[in-house]
Amino acid sequence: MSSFFQAFGRREVSSPSSDEGYEDEKVAVGGEKGEAVDVVQGLAKQSETVRGGLTFEEDTAGGMGRHLGVFSCTLLIIGRIIGTGIFSTPASILGSVGSVGASLMLWVLGFVLSFCGLFIWLEYGTMFPRSGGEKVYLEAVYKKPKYLVTVIFAANAIILGFTASGCLVFAQNILISAGHAADRWVVRGIALGVIFFVTLLHGLTPRLGIYLMNALSLFKIFILVFIVITGWVVLAGGTRVEHPHANFHDAFAGSSHHSSDYATATFKVLNAYAGWSNVNYVLNDVKNPVRTLKIAGPLGLGITSVLYLLANIAYFSAASKQEILKSGVTVASLFFKNVFGTQAQKALTVFVALSALGTLSLSHLQPLGSIKSLPRRVSHYLSAIAFGRRTGPLVIVIIAPPPKVAYPFILDVEGYPQQIINFFIVIGLFYLRWAKPGIKRPFKVWWPIAVFFLAAAVFLLVNPFLRPANKVGDTPPLPYYLYCLIGIAIMFIGVAYWAAWRVVLPRFFGYKLVPRKEKLEDGTVVTLFSRQKVE
């Protein structure tokens, strides 16, 4: 494992520079066996690195304590990455790039980009080993205007934190299992019903929701491994599929030559890989977070990436290119039909639907790891949205797009704001290395990897605005650039809320926001804001 990290990063051994006004702060972090582990933080002022003036100990206090080890964190990453994407997006990706070979290469590219992002998040996570993920890292770099990045992050989590695409996947697969036609409003009705079911489940009986989430996570892993093993049997000629190698002859025939097609398809691939940074959201609960993060991250992502590539090979071995293109979001169901027959298809497709339900349940809870580290007013607002109010935007997202393009459109909308965040994350990494070289970095990513990840983010932000080869993109009749504008608008919603909360309303009503600390029942320390009249 050490040689693996030496290839892509290195341990930072230089001591913090006192010339820049920084001093070391040693904090005790629970190790694998409860022993104290010294983690050196290279910043002197707590207000520069921890939100709301909280000390490191206050920011990491409360909850269940550090109880997640390497094994648990690895499963957490695998369970989050394996979602609806691998069972639903291959047809859409194939339609964008035009060939089987280009589609498989794009899945490999998604694996490479995800690993590049993982190494960048490793450097951040080992510098700031506490819950919150991107929110913590953005706040460490972009401190002014105060709380602006916090609110923008909150707006993105509110509107896109619950995967509407998974609701559609569940609806269409469960209809196949029932032998019912996937009519327009039937699909939408089931999708909306799933949203309200999961929201009520986690809002009214959170413990039962966790049990259901854990059980359904096992379904996801089981069905993916089953598809991979069955794919080997298909390729060996042990099933009813007559020509399992047909798609791999002249695999790149029909490949698109337009960069915008590959950019749009890449959003869908990266959506399928989303979840490799899941442990960064809950580092307050991780034992020996630096060591655990460095092992669990590459291990979880590596295992999932291998399964993803093998699953795609299985799909292409069991169905023709035209069949896959027509399958839409039910490519896994098509696989079962071609290999086992119609009756087995109905039974096995239930597992795909259940895996989608498990992803929905997990995505409902994912933003909560960063909610704790928000200012209490924003945290309260985000928590309320997460367990009820954010169903409003989801209803619009599911009903508004034309039904045939709703799924790929939602994936594109979810992916674009994340690339904006990725862009500023990498810029922030370079800024911290330049402005604050004294910060202790237990892991330091190799800078060409960060540059490549940054270049990929720029490519994905710019190329979707270029006219695609077919002139309409993959979501007609919607404009091909619409999802980009919506993603940018989501960020501006956060800016507008921040301006109203921090600037407009205080000036109009003549008050200022005064922060104070409060300890909750579980020991969590939060920042609250009180309105103080300005004389």
XYZ file of C-alpha atoms in Angstrom:
535
model
C 0.000 0.000 0.000
C 2.877 2.368 0.712
C 4.315 1.899 -2.782
C 0.859 2.571 -4.208
C 0.713 5.946 -2.491
C 4.271 6.793 -3.438
C 3.214 6.559 -7.073
C 0.456 9.140 -6.777
C 1.321 11.179 -3.711
C 3.706 11.426 -0.811
C 3.813 12.174 2.856
C 4.557 15.789 3.743
C 7.485 15.815 6.148
C 8.339 19.490 6.296
C 7.514 21.243 9.522
C 5.196 24.242 9.660
C 6.882 27.586 9.147
C 6.707 29.879 12.136
C 7.715 32.796 9.924
C 4.225 32.943 8.487
C 2.539 33.239 11.862
C 1.346 29.642 12.069
C 1.868 27.404 15.047
C 1.254 23.716 15.511
C -1.826 22.517 17.295
C -1.892 18.912 18.455
C -5.262 17.278 18.970
C -6.041 13.823 20.223
C -7.875 11.662 17.743
C -9.101 8.190 18.639
C -7.037 5.449 17.034
C -7.948 1.919 16.003
C -7.742 0.703 19.613
C -8.688 3.915 21.304
C -5.166 5.196 21.703
C -4.386 8.851 21.161
C -2.987 9.789 17.790
C -1.407 13.170 17.332
C -2.654 14.958 14.258
C -0.766 18.173 13.631
C -2.802 21.035 12.235
C -0.661 23.820 10.782
C -2.951 26.800 11.324
C -2.834 29.008 14.366
C -6.226 30.688 14.254
C -9.151 28.361 14.774
C -11.476 30.824 13.058
C -9.482 30.280 9.867
C -10.024 26.537 9.730
C -13.085 25.755 11.820
C -16.491 27.249 11.241
C -18.113 29.694 13.635
C -15.034 30.095 15.852
C -15.307 26.509 17.185
C -12.132 24.745 18.244
C -11.160 21.472 16.610
C -12.321 19.536 19.684
C -15.700 21.324 19.655
C -16.177 20.783 15.942
C -15.572 17.031 16.242
C -17.481 16.513 19.509
C -20.778 14.729 19.955
C -22.525 11.967 18.073
C -21.426 8.348 18.487
C -17.718 9.106 18.656
C -15.047 7.572 16.448
C -16.356 4.067 15.770
C -15.878 3.438 12.019
C -12.797 1.451 11.021
C -11.227 0.534 7.683
C -13.677 -2.292 6.960
C -16.774 -0.209 7.735
C -15.530 2.755 5.707
C -14.680 0.550 2.743
C -18.195 -0.895 2.751
C -19.604 2.611 3.170
C -17.847 3.712 -0.022
C -18.791 0.597 -1.983
C -22.411 0.811 -0.847
C -22.675 4.467 -1.842
C -20.975 4.142 -5.239
C -23.034 1.139 -6.327
C -26.297 2.892 -7.044
C -28.716 3.047 -9.924
C -26.161 4.284 -12.463
C -24.509 0.960 -13.301
C -27.935 -0.634 -13.838
C -29.416 2.221 -15.857
C -26.940 4.545 -17.600
C -25.063 2.235 -20.044
C -27.741 2.705 -22.733
C -27.658 6.492 -22.467
C -23.846 6.543 -22.521
C -23.776 4.265 -25.559
C -26.280 6.540 -27.303
C -24.072 9.585 -26.713
C -20.701 8.179 -27.817
C -22.031 5.862 -30.540
C -19.979 2.699 -30.056
C -19.342 -0.110 -27.595
C -15.591 0.519 -27.515
C -15.954 4.241 -26.844
C -18.510 3.479 -24.130
C -16.149 1.083 -22.335
C -13.276 3.564 -22.639
C -15.479 6.217 -21.064
C -16.097 3.942 -18.069
C -12.333 3.569 -17.752
C -11.967 7.360 -17.950
C -14.574 7.709 -15.205
C -12.504 5.341 -13.079
C -9.346 7.418 -13.700
C -11.076 10.730 -12.965
C -12.635 9.323 -9.804
C -9.241 8.165 -8.566
C -7.753 11.588 -9.324
C -10.543 13.195 -7.325
C -10.046 10.676 -4.539
C -6.373 11.610 -4.166
C -7.265 15.319 -4.007
C -9.915 14.633 -1.375
C -7.358 12.520 0.491
C -5.042 15.505 0.822
C -7.902 17.678 2.039
C -9.284 14.988 4.334
C -5.948 14.333 6.011
C -5.364 18.087 6.422
C -8.830 18.642 7.911
C -9.923 15.298 9.432
C -13.498 16.204 10.345
C -16.954 15.722 8.880
C -18.336 17.881 6.127
C -16.483 16.934 2.952
C -16.355 19.624 0.283
C -18.081 22.138 2.533
C -15.202 22.050 5.026
C -12.577 22.316 2.290
C -14.284 25.212 0.505
C -14.687 27.073 3.797
C -10.978 26.614 4.544
C -10.087 28.440 1.315
C -12.923 30.835 0.471
C -13.451 32.590 3.816
C -14.863 35.841 2.441
C -17.637 36.750 2.053
C -18.309 34.866 5.265
C -20.651 31.859 4.952
C -21.159 32.402 1.223
C -19.723 29.028 0.188
C -21.599 27.425 3.090
C -24.954 28.615 1.829
C -24.152 27.801 -1.809
C -23.231 24.284 -0.758
C -26.468 24.049 1.242
C -28.558 25.162 -1.721
C -26.950 22.524 -3.918
C -27.585 19.823 -1.293
C -31.196 20.900 -0.825
C -32.125 20.876 -4.482
C -30.001 17.985 -5.752
C -29.149 15.991 -2.619
C -31.999 13.504 -3.154
C -31.512 11.559 -6.385
C -34.653 12.021 -8.447
C -33.138 9.823 -11.149
C -33.273 6.857 -8.782
C -37.015 7.329 -8.353
C -37.515 6.938 -12.107
C -35.285 3.851 -12.229
C -37.273 2.230 -9.422
C -40.585 3.031 -11.136
C -39.649 1.642 -14.549
C -38.043 -1.530 -13.203
C -40.899 -2.314 -10.836
C -43.350 -1.921 -13.725
C -41.370 -4.468 -15.771
C -41.514 -6.877 -12.849
C -45.277 -6.390 -12.640
C -45.687 -6.856 -16.381
C -47.250 -3.386 -16.700
C -46.584 -0.892 -19.475
C -44.397 2.045 -18.420
C -46.980 4.726 -19.156
C -46.033 8.368 -18.720
C -48.049 9.247 -15.619
C -47.786 5.778 -14.085
C -43.989 6.136 -13.975
C -44.231 9.642 -12.570
C -46.813 8.586 -9.986
C -44.672 5.725 -8.691
C -41.578 7.952 -8.644
C -43.377 10.586 -6.585
C -44.746 7.904 -4.261
C -41.216 6.628 -3.611
C -40.052 10.138 -2.736
C -42.747 10.615 -0.120
C -42.281 7.079 1.234
C -38.539 7.483 1.840
C -39.017 11.001 3.227
C -41.654 9.849 5.726
C -39.656 6.726 6.595
C -36.513 8.644 7.556
C -38.443 11.531 9.068
C -40.818 9.529 11.299
C -38.883 6.303 11.968
C -35.184 7.026 11.299
C -33.960 3.821 12.958
C -36.162 1.676 10.715
C -34.951 3.728 7.772
C -31.334 2.879 8.623
C -32.140 -0.844 8.879
C -33.893 -0.757 5.508
C -30.988 1.149 3.961
C -28.459 -1.415 5.213
C -30.511 -4.357 3.972
C -31.046 -2.852 0.533
C -27.345 -2.023 0.262
C -26.672 -5.755 0.367
C -29.124 -6.202 -2.510
C -27.134 -3.751 -4.622
C -23.844 -5.531 -4.094
C -25.409 -8.958 -4.612
C -27.130 -8.100 -7.885
C -24.000 -6.443 -9.329
C -21.777 -9.414 -8.459
C -24.442 -11.729 -9.887
C -24.437 -9.812 -13.197
C -20.621 -9.943 -13.368
C -20.455 -13.704 -12.754
C -23.292 -14.355 -15.193
C -21.453 -12.258 -17.776
C -18.451 -14.596 -17.530
C -20.758 -17.547 -18.175
C -22.291 -15.761 -21.177
C -18.876 -15.045 -22.684
C -17.899 -18.679 -22.170
C -20.932 -19.762 -24.209
C -22.770 -21.383 -21.325
C -26.125 -19.629 -21.815
C -28.863 -19.196 -24.430
C -27.121 -16.085 -25.876
C -25.966 -17.070 -29.385
C -23.301 -14.496 -30.249
C -21.790 -13.170 -26.987
C -18.718 -11.705 -28.719
C -20.523 -9.862 -31.521
C -20.350 -6.400 -29.923
C -16.605 -6.688 -29.420
C -15.785 -7.098 -33.119
C -15.017 -3.673 -34.586
C -16.046 -2.229 -31.217
C -15.329 1.402 -32.117
C -17.481 1.504 -35.245
C -19.859 4.463 -35.162
C -17.957 6.404 -32.490
C -18.833 10.076 -32.145
C -16.179 12.634 -33.096
C -17.687 15.583 -31.183
C -16.334 16.509 -27.759
C -19.730 17.698 -26.481
C -21.121 14.153 -26.846
C -18.332 12.794 -24.670
C -18.766 15.580 -22.109
C -22.478 14.816 -21.714
C -21.794 11.077 -21.432
C -19.025 11.680 -18.891
C -21.513 13.365 -16.550
C -23.473 10.110 -16.490
C -20.380 7.976 -15.912
C -19.203 10.180 -13.052
C -22.700 10.073 -11.567
C -22.405 6.283 -11.485
C -19.047 6.586 -9.670
C -20.349 9.209 -7.211
C -19.776 8.204 -3.598
C -15.991 7.722 -3.466
C -15.777 10.745 -1.115
C -18.490 9.460 1.210
C -16.152 8.868 4.161
C -15.052 12.522 4.033
C -18.578 13.482 5.087
C -18.371 11.463 8.330
C -14.714 11.767 9.410
C -15.796 12.758 12.925
C -17.024 9.162 13.297
C -13.892 7.504 11.857
C -11.201 5.904 13.997
C -7.707 7.105 13.139
C -9.171 9.140 10.241
C -5.913 9.800 8.370
C -4.896 6.141 8.145
C -8.435 4.888 7.554
C -9.123 7.376 4.773
C -5.878 6.499 2.969
C -6.769 2.791 2.932
C -10.564 2.682 2.619
C -10.823 5.252 -0.192
C -8.622 3.544 -2.827
C -9.788 0.074 -1.759
C -13.507 0.850 -2.007
C -13.226 2.728 -5.292
C -10.889 0.127 -6.788
C -13.227 -2.792 -6.028
C -16.240 -0.951 -7.413
C -14.445 0.159 -10.575
C -13.491 -3.414 -11.452
C -17.091 -4.558 -10.922
C -18.388 -1.689 -13.068
C -16.180 -2.503 -16.034
C -17.010 -6.217 -15.843
C -20.738 -5.450 -15.567
C -20.621 -3.355 -18.753
C -18.829 -6.167 -20.565
C -21.589 -8.499 -19.354
C -24.303 -6.203 -20.743
C -22.640 -5.968 -24.144
C -22.123 -9.734 -24.286
C -25.798 -10.525 -23.699
C -27.526 -7.978 -25.959
C -27.008 -6.290 -29.284
C -26.131 -2.626 -29.555
C -29.627 -1.807 -30.824
C -31.325 -3.688 -27.968
C -29.294 -1.801 -25.381
C -30.095 1.555 -26.980
C -33.830 0.764 -26.846
C -33.707 -0.450 -23.235
C -33.378 3.044 -21.750
C -32.951 2.819 -17.978
C -33.742 -0.922 -17.843
C -30.551 -2.348 -19.346
C -30.046 -4.707 -16.399
C -33.563 -6.032 -16.908
C -32.775 -6.609 -20.590
C -29.703 -8.581 -19.533
C -31.830 -10.878 -17.371
C -34.368 -11.339 -20.163
C -31.801 -12.335 -22.782
C -29.946 -14.689 -20.462
C -32.722 -16.293 -18.382
C -35.987 -15.583 -20.200
C -39.035 -13.405 -19.594
C -40.270 -15.034 -16.383
C -36.865 -14.866 -14.716
C -36.541 -11.274 -15.930
C -39.605 -10.232 -13.953
C -38.299 -11.855 -10.778
C -34.720 -10.629 -11.018
C -35.690 -7.090 -12.012
C -37.243 -6.723 -8.564
C -33.701 -6.776 -7.174
C -32.702 -3.915 -9.468
C -35.723 -1.926 -8.254
C -34.805 -2.681 -4.641
C -31.229 -1.568 -5.272
C -32.607 1.732 -6.588
C -34.689 2.063 -3.417
C -31.563 1.451 -1.335
C -29.716 4.192 -3.196
C -32.623 6.567 -2.610
C -32.553 5.781 1.093
C -28.794 6.341 1.343
C -28.868 9.548 -0.712
C -31.502 10.881 1.666
C -28.991 10.657 4.507
C -25.718 11.559 2.749
C -25.915 15.360 3.164
C -26.400 14.950 6.912
C -22.684 14.367 7.441
C -22.067 17.959 6.426
C -25.192 19.447 8.004
C -23.629 19.188 11.470
C -20.798 21.476 10.426
C -23.060 24.171 9.012
C -23.970 27.238 11.047
C -27.014 26.319 13.104
C -29.420 28.574 11.219
C -28.381 27.134 7.866
C -28.165 23.650 9.418
C -31.710 23.892 10.733
C -32.947 25.061 7.346
C -31.117 22.289 5.506
C -32.294 19.595 7.931
C -35.902 20.639 7.497
C -35.507 20.517 3.746
C -33.790 17.150 3.872
C -36.720 15.543 5.669
C -39.632 17.073 3.853
C -39.421 20.440 2.204
C -36.998 19.445 -0.511
C -39.658 17.160 -1.989
C -40.998 20.276 -3.726
C -38.018 20.707 -6.076
C -37.987 16.955 -6.679
C -41.611 16.946 -7.800
C -40.794 19.654 -10.339
C -37.672 17.823 -11.556
C -39.615 14.576 -12.103
C -42.746 16.042 -13.698
C -41.323 18.899 -15.799
C -39.014 17.093 -18.300
C -40.558 15.001 -21.099
C -40.755 11.396 -19.827
C -38.443 9.877 -22.452
C -35.563 12.203 -21.563
C -36.266 12.774 -17.863
C -33.622 10.319 -16.620
C -30.609 11.520 -18.663
C -31.644 15.141 -18.148
C -31.735 14.728 -14.367
C -28.293 13.079 -14.393
C -26.880 15.985 -16.389
C -28.456 18.539 -14.036
C -27.024 16.748 -11.005
C -23.562 16.500 -12.550
C -22.954 20.064 -13.705
C -22.968 21.824 -10.280
C -20.631 19.144 -8.936
C -18.076 20.038 -11.599
C -18.311 23.683 -10.521
C -17.536 22.562 -6.973
C -14.683 20.351 -8.209
C -13.173 23.292 -10.084
C -13.043 25.494 -6.987
C -11.825 22.589 -4.833
C -8.727 22.106 -7.006
C -8.078 25.839 -7.279
C -8.306 25.953 -3.487
C -5.802 23.120 -3.174
C -3.230 25.015 -5.216
C -3.965 28.192 -3.241
C -3.353 26.459 0.107
C -0.056 25.034 -1.133
C 1.057 28.504 -2.189
C -0.361 30.642 0.613
C -0.043 28.215 3.537
C 2.729 25.720 2.883
C 3.135 25.177 6.631
C -0.073 23.174 6.961
C 0.733 19.594 7.927
C -0.211 17.287 5.031
C -0.090 13.575 5.964
C -0.799 12.883 2.299
C 0.138 15.109 -0.628
C -1.286 14.435 -4.061
C 1.098 14.494 -7.025
C 0.432 17.856 -8.690
C -0.012 16.501 -12.300
C -2.980 14.478 -11.008
C -4.579 17.638 -9.620
C -3.899 19.493 -12.889
C -5.502 16.680 -14.901
C -8.574 16.697 -12.650
C -8.817 20.472 -13.008
C -8.530 20.233 -16.803
C -11.288 17.616 -16.843
C -13.550 19.899 -14.799
C -12.958 22.783 -17.222
C -13.675 20.476 -20.166
C -16.944 19.317 -18.600
C -17.998 22.882 -17.797
C -17.291 24.323 -21.253
C -17.980 21.575 -23.801
C -21.691 21.043 -23.040
C -22.312 24.523 -24.472
C -20.913 23.393 -27.853
C -23.451 22.114 -30.375
C -23.419 18.277 -30.448
C -23.159 16.193 -33.586
C -26.902 15.547 -33.850
C -27.651 19.253 -33.165
C -30.106 18.410 -30.343
C -28.135 16.474 -27.720
C -29.529 13.484 -25.822
C -32.553 15.223 -24.269
C -34.680 16.544 -27.156
C -36.847 18.624 -27.323
C -35.020 20.321 -24.444
C -32.099 22.548 -25.541
C -28.801 20.673 -25.211
C -27.363 23.424 -22.996
C -30.373 23.720 -20.663
C -28.970 21.511 -17.910
C -25.853 23.711 -17.737
C -27.970 26.826 -17.212
C -30.007 25.079 -14.527
C -26.843 23.962 -12.734
C -25.505 27.517 -12.740
C -28.901 28.820 -11.573
C -28.799 26.457 -8.585
C -25.528 28.050 -7.495
C -27.018 31.525 -7.862
C -29.970 30.506 -5.691
C -27.441 29.980 -2.897
C -25.905 33.392 -3.585
C -29.356 35.032 -3.468
C -30.251 33.353 -0.165
C -26.920 34.367 1.377
C -27.381 37.972 0.223
C -30.862 38.092 1.760
C -29.788 36.437 5.027
C -26.491 38.275 5.590
C -26.916 41.621 3.831
C -30.370 42.695 2.631
C -32.591 41.726 5.562
C -30.190 42.909 8.311
C -29.838 46.295 6.630
C -33.538 46.660 5.917
C -34.688 45.740 9.438
C -31.713 47.280 11.250
C -30.143 44.287 13.019
C -26.898 42.312 12.950
C -26.268 38.596 13.323
C -24.334 37.694 16.481
C -22.893 34.134 16.673
C -22.847 32.055 19.854
C -22.049 28.441 20.734
C -24.496 25.851 22.058
C -23.984 22.228 23.075
C -26.697 19.750 22.104
C -27.803 16.691 24.085
C -25.398 14.348 22.289
C -22.432 16.658 22.933
C -22.404 18.258 19.498
C -21.349 21.918 19.605
C -23.094 24.176 17.092
C -23.106 27.840 16.203
C -26.361 29.784 16.532
C -27.086 33.293 15.336
C -29.089 35.843 17.281
C -30.492 39.052 15.878
C -29.215 42.086 17.732
C -30.823 45.462 17.094
C -28.450 48.070 15.733
C -28.897 51.437 17.461
